[in-house]
PDB file of C-alpha atoms (C1' of nucleotides) in Angstrom:
ATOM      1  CA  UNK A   1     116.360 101.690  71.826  1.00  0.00           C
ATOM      2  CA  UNK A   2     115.103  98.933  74.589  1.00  0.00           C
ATOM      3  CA  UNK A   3     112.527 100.132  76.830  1.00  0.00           C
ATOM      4  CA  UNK A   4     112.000  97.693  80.092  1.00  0.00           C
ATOM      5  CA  UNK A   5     109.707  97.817  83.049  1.00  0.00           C
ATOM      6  CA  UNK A   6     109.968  95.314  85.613  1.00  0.00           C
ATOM      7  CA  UNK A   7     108.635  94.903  89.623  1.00  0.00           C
ATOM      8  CA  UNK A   8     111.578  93.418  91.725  1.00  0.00           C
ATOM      9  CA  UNK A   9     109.595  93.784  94.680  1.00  0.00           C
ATOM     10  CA  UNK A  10     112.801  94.313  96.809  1.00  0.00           C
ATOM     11  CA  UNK A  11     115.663  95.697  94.662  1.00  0.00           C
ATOM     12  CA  UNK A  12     117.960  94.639  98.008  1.00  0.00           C
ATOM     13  CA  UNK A  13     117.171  91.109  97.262  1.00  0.00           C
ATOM     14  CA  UNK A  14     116.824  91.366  93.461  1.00  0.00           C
ATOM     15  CA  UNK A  15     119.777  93.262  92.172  1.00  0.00           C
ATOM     16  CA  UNK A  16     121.746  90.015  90.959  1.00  0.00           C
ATOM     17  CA  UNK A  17     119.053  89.274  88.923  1.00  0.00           C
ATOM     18  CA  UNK A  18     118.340  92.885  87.777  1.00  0.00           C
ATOM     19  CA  UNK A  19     122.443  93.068  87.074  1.00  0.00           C
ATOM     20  CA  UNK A  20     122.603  89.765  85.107  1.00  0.00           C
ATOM     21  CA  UNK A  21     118.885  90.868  82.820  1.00  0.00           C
ATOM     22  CA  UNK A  22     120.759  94.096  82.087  1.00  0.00           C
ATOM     23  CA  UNK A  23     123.503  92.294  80.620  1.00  0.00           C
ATOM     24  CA  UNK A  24     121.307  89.322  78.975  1.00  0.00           C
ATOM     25  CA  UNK A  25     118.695  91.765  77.461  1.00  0.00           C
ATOM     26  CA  UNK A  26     120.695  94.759  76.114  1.00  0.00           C
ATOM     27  CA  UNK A  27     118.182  97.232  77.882  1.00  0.00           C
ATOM     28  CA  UNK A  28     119.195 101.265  77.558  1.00  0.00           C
ATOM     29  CA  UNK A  29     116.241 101.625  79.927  1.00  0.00           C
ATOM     30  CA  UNK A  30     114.907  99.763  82.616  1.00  0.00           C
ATOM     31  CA  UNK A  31     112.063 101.353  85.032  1.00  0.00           C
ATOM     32  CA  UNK A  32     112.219  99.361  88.242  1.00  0.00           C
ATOM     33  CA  UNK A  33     109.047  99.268  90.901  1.00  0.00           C
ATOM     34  CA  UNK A  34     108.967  97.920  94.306  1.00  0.00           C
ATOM     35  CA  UNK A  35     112.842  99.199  95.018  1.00  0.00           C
ATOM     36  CA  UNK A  36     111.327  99.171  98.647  1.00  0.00           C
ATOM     37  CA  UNK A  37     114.285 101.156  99.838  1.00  0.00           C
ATOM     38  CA  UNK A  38     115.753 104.317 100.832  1.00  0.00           C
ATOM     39  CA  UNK A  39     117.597 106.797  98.402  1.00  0.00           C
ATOM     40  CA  UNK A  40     120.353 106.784 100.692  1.00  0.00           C
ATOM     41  CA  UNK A  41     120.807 103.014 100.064  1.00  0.00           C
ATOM     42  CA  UNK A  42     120.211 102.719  96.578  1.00  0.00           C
ATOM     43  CA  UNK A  43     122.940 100.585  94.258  1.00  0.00           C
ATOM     44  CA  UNK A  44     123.741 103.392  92.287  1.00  0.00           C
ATOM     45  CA  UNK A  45     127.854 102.498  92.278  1.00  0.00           C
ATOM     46  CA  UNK A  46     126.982  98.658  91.415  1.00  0.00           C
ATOM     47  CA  UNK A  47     124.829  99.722  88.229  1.00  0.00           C
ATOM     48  CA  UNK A  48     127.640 102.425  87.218  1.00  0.00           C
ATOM     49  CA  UNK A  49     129.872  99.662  87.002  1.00  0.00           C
ATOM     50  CA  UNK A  50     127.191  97.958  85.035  1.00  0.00           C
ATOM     51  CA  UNK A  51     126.949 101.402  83.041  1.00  0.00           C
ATOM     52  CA  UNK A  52     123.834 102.613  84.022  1.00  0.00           C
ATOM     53  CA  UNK A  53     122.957 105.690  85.654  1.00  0.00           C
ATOM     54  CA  UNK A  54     119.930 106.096  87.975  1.00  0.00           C
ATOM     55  CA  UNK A  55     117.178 108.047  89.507  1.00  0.00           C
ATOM     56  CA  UNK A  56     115.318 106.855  92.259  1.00  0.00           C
ATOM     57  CA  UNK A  57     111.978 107.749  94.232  1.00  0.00           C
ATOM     58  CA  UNK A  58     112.157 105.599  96.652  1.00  0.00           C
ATOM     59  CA  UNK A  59     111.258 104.882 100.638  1.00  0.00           C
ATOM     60  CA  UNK A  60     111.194 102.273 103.156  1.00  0.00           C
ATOM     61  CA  UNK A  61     109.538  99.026 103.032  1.00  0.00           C
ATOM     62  CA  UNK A  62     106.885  99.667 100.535  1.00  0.00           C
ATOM     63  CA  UNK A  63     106.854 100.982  96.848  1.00  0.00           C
ATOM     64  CA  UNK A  64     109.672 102.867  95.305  1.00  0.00           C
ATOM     65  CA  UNK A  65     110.307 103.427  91.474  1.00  0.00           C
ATOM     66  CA  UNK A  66     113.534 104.194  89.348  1.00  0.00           C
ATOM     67  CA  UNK A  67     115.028 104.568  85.850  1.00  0.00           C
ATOM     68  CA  UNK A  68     117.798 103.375  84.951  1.00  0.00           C
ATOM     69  CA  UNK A  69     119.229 104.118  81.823  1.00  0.00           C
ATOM     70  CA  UNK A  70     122.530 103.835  79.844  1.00  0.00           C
ATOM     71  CA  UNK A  71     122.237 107.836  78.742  1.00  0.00           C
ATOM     72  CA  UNK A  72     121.832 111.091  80.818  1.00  0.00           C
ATOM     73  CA  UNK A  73     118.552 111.262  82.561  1.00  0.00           C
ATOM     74  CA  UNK A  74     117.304 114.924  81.647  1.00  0.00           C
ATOM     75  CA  UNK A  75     114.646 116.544  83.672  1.00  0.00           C
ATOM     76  CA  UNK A  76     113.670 114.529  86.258  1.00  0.00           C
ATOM     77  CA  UNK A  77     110.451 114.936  88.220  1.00  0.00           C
ATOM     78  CA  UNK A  78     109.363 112.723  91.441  1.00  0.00           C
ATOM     79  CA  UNK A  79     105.445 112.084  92.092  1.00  0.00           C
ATOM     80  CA  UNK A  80     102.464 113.275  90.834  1.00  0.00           C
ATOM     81  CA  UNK A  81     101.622 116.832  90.805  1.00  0.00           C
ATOM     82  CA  UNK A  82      98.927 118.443  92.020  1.00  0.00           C
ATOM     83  CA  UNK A  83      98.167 114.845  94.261  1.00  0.00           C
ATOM     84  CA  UNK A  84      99.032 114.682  97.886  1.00  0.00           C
ATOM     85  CA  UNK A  85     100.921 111.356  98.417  1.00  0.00           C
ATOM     86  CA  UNK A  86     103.179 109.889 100.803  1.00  0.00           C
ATOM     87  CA  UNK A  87     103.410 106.762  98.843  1.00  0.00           C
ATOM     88  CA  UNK A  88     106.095 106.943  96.230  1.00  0.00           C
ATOM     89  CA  UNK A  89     105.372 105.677  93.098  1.00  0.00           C
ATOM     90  CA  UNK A  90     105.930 107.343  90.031  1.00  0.00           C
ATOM     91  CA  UNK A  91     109.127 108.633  88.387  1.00  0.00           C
ATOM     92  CA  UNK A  92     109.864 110.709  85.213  1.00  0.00           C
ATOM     93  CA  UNK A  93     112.764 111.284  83.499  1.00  0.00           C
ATOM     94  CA  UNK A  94     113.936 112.094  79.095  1.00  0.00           C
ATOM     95  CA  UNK A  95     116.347 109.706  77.914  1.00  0.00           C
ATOM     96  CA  UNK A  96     117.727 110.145  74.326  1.00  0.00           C
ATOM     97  CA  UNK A  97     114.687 112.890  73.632  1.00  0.00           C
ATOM     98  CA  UNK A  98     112.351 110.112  74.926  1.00  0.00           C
ATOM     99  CA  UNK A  99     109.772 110.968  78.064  1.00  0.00           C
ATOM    100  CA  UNK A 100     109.731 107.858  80.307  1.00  0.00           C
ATOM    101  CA  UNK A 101     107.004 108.188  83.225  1.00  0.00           C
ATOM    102  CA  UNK A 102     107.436 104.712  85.256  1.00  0.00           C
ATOM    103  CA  UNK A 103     104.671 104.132  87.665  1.00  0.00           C
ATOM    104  CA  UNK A 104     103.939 101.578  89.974  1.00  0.00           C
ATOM    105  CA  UNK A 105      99.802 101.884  90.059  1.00  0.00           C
ATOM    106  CA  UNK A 106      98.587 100.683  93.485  1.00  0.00           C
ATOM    107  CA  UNK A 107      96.945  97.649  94.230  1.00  0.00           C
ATOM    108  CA  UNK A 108      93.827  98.876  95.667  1.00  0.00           C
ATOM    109  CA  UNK A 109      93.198  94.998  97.507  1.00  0.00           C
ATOM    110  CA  UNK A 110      89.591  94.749  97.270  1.00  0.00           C
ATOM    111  CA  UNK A 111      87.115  96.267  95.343  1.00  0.00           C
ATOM    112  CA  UNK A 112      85.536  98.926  97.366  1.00  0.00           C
ATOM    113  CA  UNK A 113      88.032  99.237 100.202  1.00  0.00           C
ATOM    114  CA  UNK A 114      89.532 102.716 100.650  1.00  0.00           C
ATOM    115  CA  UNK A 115      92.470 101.395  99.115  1.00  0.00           C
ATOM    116  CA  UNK A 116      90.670 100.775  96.103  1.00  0.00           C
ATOM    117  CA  UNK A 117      89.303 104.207  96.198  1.00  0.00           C
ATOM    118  CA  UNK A 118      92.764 105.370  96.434  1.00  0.00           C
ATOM    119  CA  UNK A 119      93.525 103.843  93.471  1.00  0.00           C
ATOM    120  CA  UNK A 120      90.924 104.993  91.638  1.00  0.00           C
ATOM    121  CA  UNK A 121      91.884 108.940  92.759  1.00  0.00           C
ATOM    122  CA  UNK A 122      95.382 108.472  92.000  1.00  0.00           C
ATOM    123  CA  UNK A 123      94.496 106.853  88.643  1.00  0.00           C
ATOM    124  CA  UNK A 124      92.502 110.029  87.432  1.00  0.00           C
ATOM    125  CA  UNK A 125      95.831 111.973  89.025  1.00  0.00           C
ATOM    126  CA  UNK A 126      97.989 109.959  86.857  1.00  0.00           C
ATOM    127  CA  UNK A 127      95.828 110.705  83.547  1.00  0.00           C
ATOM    128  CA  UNK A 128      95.772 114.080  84.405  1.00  0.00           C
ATOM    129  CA  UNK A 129      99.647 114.462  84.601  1.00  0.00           C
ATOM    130  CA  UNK A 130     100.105 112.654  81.367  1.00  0.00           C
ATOM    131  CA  UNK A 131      97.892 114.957  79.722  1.00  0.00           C
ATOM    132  CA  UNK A 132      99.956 117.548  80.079  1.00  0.00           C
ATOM    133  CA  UNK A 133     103.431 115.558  79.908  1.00  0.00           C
ATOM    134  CA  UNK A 134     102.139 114.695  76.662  1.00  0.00           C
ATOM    135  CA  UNK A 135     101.846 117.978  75.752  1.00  0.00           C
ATOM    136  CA  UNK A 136     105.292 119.195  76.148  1.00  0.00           C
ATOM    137  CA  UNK A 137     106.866 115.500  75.184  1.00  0.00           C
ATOM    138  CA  UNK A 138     104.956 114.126  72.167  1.00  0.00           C
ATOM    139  CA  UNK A 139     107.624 110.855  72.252  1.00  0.00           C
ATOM    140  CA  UNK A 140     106.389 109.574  75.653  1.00  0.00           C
ATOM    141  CA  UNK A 141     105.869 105.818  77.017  1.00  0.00           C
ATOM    142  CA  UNK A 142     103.925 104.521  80.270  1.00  0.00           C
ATOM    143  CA  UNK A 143     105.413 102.041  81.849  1.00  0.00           C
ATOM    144  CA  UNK A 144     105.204  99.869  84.791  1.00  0.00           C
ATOM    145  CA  UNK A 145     103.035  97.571  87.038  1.00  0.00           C
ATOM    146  CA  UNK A 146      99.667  98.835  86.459  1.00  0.00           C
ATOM    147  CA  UNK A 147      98.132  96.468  88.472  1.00  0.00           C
ATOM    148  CA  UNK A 148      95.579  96.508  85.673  1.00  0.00           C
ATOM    149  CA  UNK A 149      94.766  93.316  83.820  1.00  0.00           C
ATOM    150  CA  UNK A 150      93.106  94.899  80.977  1.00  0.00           C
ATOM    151  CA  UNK A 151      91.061  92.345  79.436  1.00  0.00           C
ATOM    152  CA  UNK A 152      89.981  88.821  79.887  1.00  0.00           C
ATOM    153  CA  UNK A 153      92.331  87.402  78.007  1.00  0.00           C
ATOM    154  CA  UNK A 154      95.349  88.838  79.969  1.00  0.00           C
ATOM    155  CA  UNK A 155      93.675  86.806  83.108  1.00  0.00           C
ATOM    156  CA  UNK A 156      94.290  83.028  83.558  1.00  0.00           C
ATOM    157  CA  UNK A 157      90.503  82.444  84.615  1.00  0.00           C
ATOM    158  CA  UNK A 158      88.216  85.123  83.847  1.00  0.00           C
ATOM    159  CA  UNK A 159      85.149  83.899  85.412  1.00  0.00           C
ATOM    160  CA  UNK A 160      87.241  83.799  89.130  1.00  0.00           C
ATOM    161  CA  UNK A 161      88.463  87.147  88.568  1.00  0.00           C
ATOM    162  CA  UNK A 162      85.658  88.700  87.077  1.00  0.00           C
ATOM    163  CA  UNK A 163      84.882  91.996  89.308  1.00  0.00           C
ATOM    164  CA  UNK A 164      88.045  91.140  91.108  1.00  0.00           C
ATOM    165  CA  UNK A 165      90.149  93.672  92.348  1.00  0.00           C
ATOM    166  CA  UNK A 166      93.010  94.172  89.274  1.00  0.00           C
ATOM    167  CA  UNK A 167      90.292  93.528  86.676  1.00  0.00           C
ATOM    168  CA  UNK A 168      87.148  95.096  87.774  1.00  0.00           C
ATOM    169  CA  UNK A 169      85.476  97.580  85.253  1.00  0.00           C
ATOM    170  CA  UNK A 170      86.336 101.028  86.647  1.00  0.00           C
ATOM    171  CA  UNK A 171      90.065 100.088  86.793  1.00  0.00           C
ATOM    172  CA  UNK A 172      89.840  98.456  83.557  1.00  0.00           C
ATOM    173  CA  UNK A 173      88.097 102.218  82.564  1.00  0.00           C
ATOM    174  CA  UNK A 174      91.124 104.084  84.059  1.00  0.00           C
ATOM    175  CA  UNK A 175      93.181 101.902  81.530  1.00  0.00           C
ATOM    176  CA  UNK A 176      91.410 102.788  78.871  1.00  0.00           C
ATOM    177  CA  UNK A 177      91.157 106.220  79.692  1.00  0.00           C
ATOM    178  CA  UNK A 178      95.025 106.243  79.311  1.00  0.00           C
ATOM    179  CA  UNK A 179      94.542 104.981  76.113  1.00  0.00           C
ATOM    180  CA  UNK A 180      92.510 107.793  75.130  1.00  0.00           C
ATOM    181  CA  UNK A 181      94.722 109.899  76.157  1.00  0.00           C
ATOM    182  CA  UNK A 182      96.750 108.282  72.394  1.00  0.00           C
ATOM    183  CA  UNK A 183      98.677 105.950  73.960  1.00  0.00           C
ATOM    184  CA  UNK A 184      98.992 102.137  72.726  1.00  0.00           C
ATOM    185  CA  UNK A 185      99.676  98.636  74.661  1.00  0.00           C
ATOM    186  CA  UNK A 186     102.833  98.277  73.110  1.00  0.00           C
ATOM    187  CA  UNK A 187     102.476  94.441  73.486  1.00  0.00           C
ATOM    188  CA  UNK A 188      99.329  94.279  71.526  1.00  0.00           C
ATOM    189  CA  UNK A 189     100.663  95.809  68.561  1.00  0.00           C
ATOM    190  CA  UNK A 190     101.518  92.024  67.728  1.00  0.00           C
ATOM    191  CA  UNK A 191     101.004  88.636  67.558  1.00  0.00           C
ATOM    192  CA  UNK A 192     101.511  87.362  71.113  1.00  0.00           C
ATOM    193  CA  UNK A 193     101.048  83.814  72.229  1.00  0.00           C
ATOM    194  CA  UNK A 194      98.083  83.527  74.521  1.00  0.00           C
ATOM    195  CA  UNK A 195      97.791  83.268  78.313  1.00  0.00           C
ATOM    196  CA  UNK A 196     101.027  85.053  78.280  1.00  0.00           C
ATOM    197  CA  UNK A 197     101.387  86.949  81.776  1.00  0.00           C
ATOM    198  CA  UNK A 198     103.806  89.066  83.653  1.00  0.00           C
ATOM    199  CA  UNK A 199     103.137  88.017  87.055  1.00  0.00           C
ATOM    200  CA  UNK A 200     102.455  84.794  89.110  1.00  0.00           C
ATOM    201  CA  UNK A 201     101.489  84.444  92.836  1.00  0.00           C
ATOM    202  CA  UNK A 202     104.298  82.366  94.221  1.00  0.00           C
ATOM    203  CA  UNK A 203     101.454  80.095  96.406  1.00  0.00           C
ATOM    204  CA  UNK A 204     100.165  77.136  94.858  1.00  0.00           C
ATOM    205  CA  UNK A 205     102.384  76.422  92.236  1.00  0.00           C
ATOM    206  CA  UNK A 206     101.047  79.489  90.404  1.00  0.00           C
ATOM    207  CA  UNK A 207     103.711  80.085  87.827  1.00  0.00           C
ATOM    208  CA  UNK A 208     103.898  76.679  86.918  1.00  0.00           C
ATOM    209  CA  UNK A 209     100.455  76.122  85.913  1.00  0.00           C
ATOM    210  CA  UNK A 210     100.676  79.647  84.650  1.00  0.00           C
ATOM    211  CA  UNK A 211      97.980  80.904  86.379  1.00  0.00           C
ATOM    212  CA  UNK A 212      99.060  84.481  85.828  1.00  0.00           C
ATOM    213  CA  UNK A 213      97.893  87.947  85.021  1.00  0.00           C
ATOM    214  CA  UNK A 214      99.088  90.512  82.754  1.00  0.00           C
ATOM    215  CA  UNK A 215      99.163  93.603  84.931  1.00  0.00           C
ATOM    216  CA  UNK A 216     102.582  94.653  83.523  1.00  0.00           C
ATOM    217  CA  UNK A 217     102.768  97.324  80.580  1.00  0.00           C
ATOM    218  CA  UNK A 218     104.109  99.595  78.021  1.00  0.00           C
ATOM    219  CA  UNK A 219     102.250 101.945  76.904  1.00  0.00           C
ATOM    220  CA  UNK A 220     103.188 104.410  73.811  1.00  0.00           C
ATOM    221  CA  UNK A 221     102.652 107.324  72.569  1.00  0.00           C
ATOM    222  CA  UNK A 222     101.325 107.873  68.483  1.00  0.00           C
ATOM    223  CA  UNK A 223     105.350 108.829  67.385  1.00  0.00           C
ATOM    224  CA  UNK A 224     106.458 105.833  69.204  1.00  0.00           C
ATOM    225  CA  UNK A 225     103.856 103.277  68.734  1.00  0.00           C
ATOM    226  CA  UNK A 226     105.013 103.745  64.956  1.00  0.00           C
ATOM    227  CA  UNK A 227     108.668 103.255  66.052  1.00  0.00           C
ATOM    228  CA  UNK A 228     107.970 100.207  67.575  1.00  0.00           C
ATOM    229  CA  UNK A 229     109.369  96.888  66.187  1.00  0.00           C
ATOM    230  CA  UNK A 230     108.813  94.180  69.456  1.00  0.00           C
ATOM    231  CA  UNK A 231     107.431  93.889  72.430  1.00  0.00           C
ATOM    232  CA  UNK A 232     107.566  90.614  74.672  1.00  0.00           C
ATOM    233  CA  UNK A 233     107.473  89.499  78.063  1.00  0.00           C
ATOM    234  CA  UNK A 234     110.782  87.635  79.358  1.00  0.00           C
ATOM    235  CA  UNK A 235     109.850  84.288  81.554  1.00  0.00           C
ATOM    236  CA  UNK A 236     113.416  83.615  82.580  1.00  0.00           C
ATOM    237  CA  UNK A 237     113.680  85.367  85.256  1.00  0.00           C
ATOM    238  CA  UNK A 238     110.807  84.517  86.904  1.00  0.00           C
ATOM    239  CA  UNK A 239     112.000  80.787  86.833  1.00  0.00           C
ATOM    240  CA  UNK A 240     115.850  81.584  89.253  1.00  0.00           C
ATOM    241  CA  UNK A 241     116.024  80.924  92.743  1.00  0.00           C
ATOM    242  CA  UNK A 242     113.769  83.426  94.563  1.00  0.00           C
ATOM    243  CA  UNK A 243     112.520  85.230  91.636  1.00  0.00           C
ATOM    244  CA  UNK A 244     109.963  88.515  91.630  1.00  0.00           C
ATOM    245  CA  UNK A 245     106.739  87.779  91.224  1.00  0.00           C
ATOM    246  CA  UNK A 246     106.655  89.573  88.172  1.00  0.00           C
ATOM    247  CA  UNK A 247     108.670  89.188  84.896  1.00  0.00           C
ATOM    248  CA  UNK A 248     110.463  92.000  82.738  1.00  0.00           C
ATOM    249  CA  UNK A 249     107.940  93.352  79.848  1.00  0.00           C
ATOM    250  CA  UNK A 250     110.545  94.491  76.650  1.00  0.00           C
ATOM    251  CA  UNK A 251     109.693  96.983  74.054  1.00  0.00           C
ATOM    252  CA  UNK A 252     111.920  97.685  71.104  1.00  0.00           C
ATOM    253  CA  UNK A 253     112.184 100.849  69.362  1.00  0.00           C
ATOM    254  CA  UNK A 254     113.167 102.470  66.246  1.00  0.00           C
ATOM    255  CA  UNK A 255     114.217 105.764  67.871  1.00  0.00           C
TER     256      UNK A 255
ATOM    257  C1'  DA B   1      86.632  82.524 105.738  1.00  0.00           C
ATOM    258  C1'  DT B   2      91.339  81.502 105.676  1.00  0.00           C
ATOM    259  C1'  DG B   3      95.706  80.396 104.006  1.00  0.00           C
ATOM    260  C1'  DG B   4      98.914  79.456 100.601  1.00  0.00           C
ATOM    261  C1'  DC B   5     104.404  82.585  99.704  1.00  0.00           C
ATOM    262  C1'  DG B   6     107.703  86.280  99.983  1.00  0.00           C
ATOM    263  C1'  DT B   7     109.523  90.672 101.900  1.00  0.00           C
ATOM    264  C1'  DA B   8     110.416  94.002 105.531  1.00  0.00           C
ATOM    265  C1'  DA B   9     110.353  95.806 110.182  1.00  0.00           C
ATOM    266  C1'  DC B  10     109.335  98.724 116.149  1.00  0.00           C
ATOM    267  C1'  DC B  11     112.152  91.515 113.611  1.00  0.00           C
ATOM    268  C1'  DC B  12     109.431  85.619 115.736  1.00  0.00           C
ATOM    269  C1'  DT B  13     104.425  88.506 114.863  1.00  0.00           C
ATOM    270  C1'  DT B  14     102.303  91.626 111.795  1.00  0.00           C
ATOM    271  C1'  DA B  15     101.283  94.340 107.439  1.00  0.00           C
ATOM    272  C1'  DC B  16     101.014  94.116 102.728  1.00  0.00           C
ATOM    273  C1'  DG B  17     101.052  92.542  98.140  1.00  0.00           C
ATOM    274  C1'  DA B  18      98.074  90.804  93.725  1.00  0.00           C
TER     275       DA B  18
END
DNA sequence: ATGGCGTAACCCTTACGA
């Protein structure tokens, strides 16, 4: 089983790519944030054809997450619960007896702000949900954009971001807190090349002199963790005509 | 301190992202 997470950031603009990555990359499930759309105008026909079905929290303009997946998507659930949010960002759904929870973590845009408070509260929401998803699903995986670069060496120049918003210490705590909770970077259970990133800023050249950040992840539960054979982030589609910002993270599984 | 780039919307100026 393939288990993707990718930000489009505009599934209106990226579904060609997201269509021809389906095909390229075998995926049985894909978790998509940024859809920035309306459920009303979500592609569902275009990825039946493609032979995936869908579910979609999504709203205008800003955030919106999905899974799509090549099985039945059993009990869905939208949002967290238990956390007042307009802003729609998380997702769950059990494909093949597997829980998938795709999230797209906000950005919180400078440390301190009250969006960065925000994040902070919805982080501990997010923990708090998976404590007890994990409790009824014991084969569970996190994934999504984080907005999390979890350590120094996911960050293309640690000394400019240190304390920065994305890599400060209490967000890089709320990380680790979800890896308390038993759950593994899926993408650190091997040898990676380093400075390998999953998103770029599209000023200043930034992908090509890969000056990146890893804030794009796969997190695993014990059961799966153990299942897992690969995990690795794809670069091509970050190099089409205009790309995402961020690049498809892969995990394969022995499930 | 700001803008750089890309996307969307009350669409040509502003908000937001990371």
């Amino acid at each position: 089983m393939k288990i993707a997470t990718w930000n489009v950031n505009s599934l209106k603009v990226r579904l060609p790519h997201v269509l021809d990555w389906l095909a390229t990359s075998q995926a049985d499930v894909l978790c998509l944030q940024e859809t920035k759309m309306e459920d009303k105008v979500f592609p569902y026909a275009e990825l039946e054809a493609a032979g995936y079905r869908a579910a979609h929290n999504g709203q205008k303009t800003y955030n919106g997450v999905a899974i799509l997946a090549r099985g039945v998507l059993d009990d869905v659930r939208w949002d967290i619960p238990a956390f007042a949010d307009e802003q729609k960002r998380v997702i769950a759904a059990t494909v093949n007896g597997v829980r998938i929870v795709c999230a797209y973590m906000p950005n919180g845009q400078a440390v301190g702000s009250d969006k960065y408070e925000y994040k902070l509260r919805w982080l501990a929401a997010l923990a708090g949900f998976l404590r007890e998803e994990l409790q009824r699903c014991p084969q569970l995986v996190l994934l999504g954009d984080y907005n999390i670069a979890p350590e120094d060496r996911d960050v293309h120049d640690p000394a400019a971001w240190k304390d920065q918003i994305l890599c400060s210490e209490p967000e890089r705590a709320a990380f680790r807190q979800f890896v308390g909770l038993g759950l593994a970077d899926a993408f650190r259970l091997f040898d990676q090349p380093e400075k390998t990133y999953s998103w770029w800023d599209y000023r200043q050249m930034g992908f090509r002199l890969n000056r990146g950040l890893r804030i794009d992840h796969i997190l695993l539960s014990a059961p799966l963790a153990a299942a897992c054979r690969a995990c690795v982030i794809d670069k091509a589609p970050r190099k089409l005509e205009r790309p995402s910002d961020h690049a498809p993270v892969l995990a394969t599984l022995e499930v």
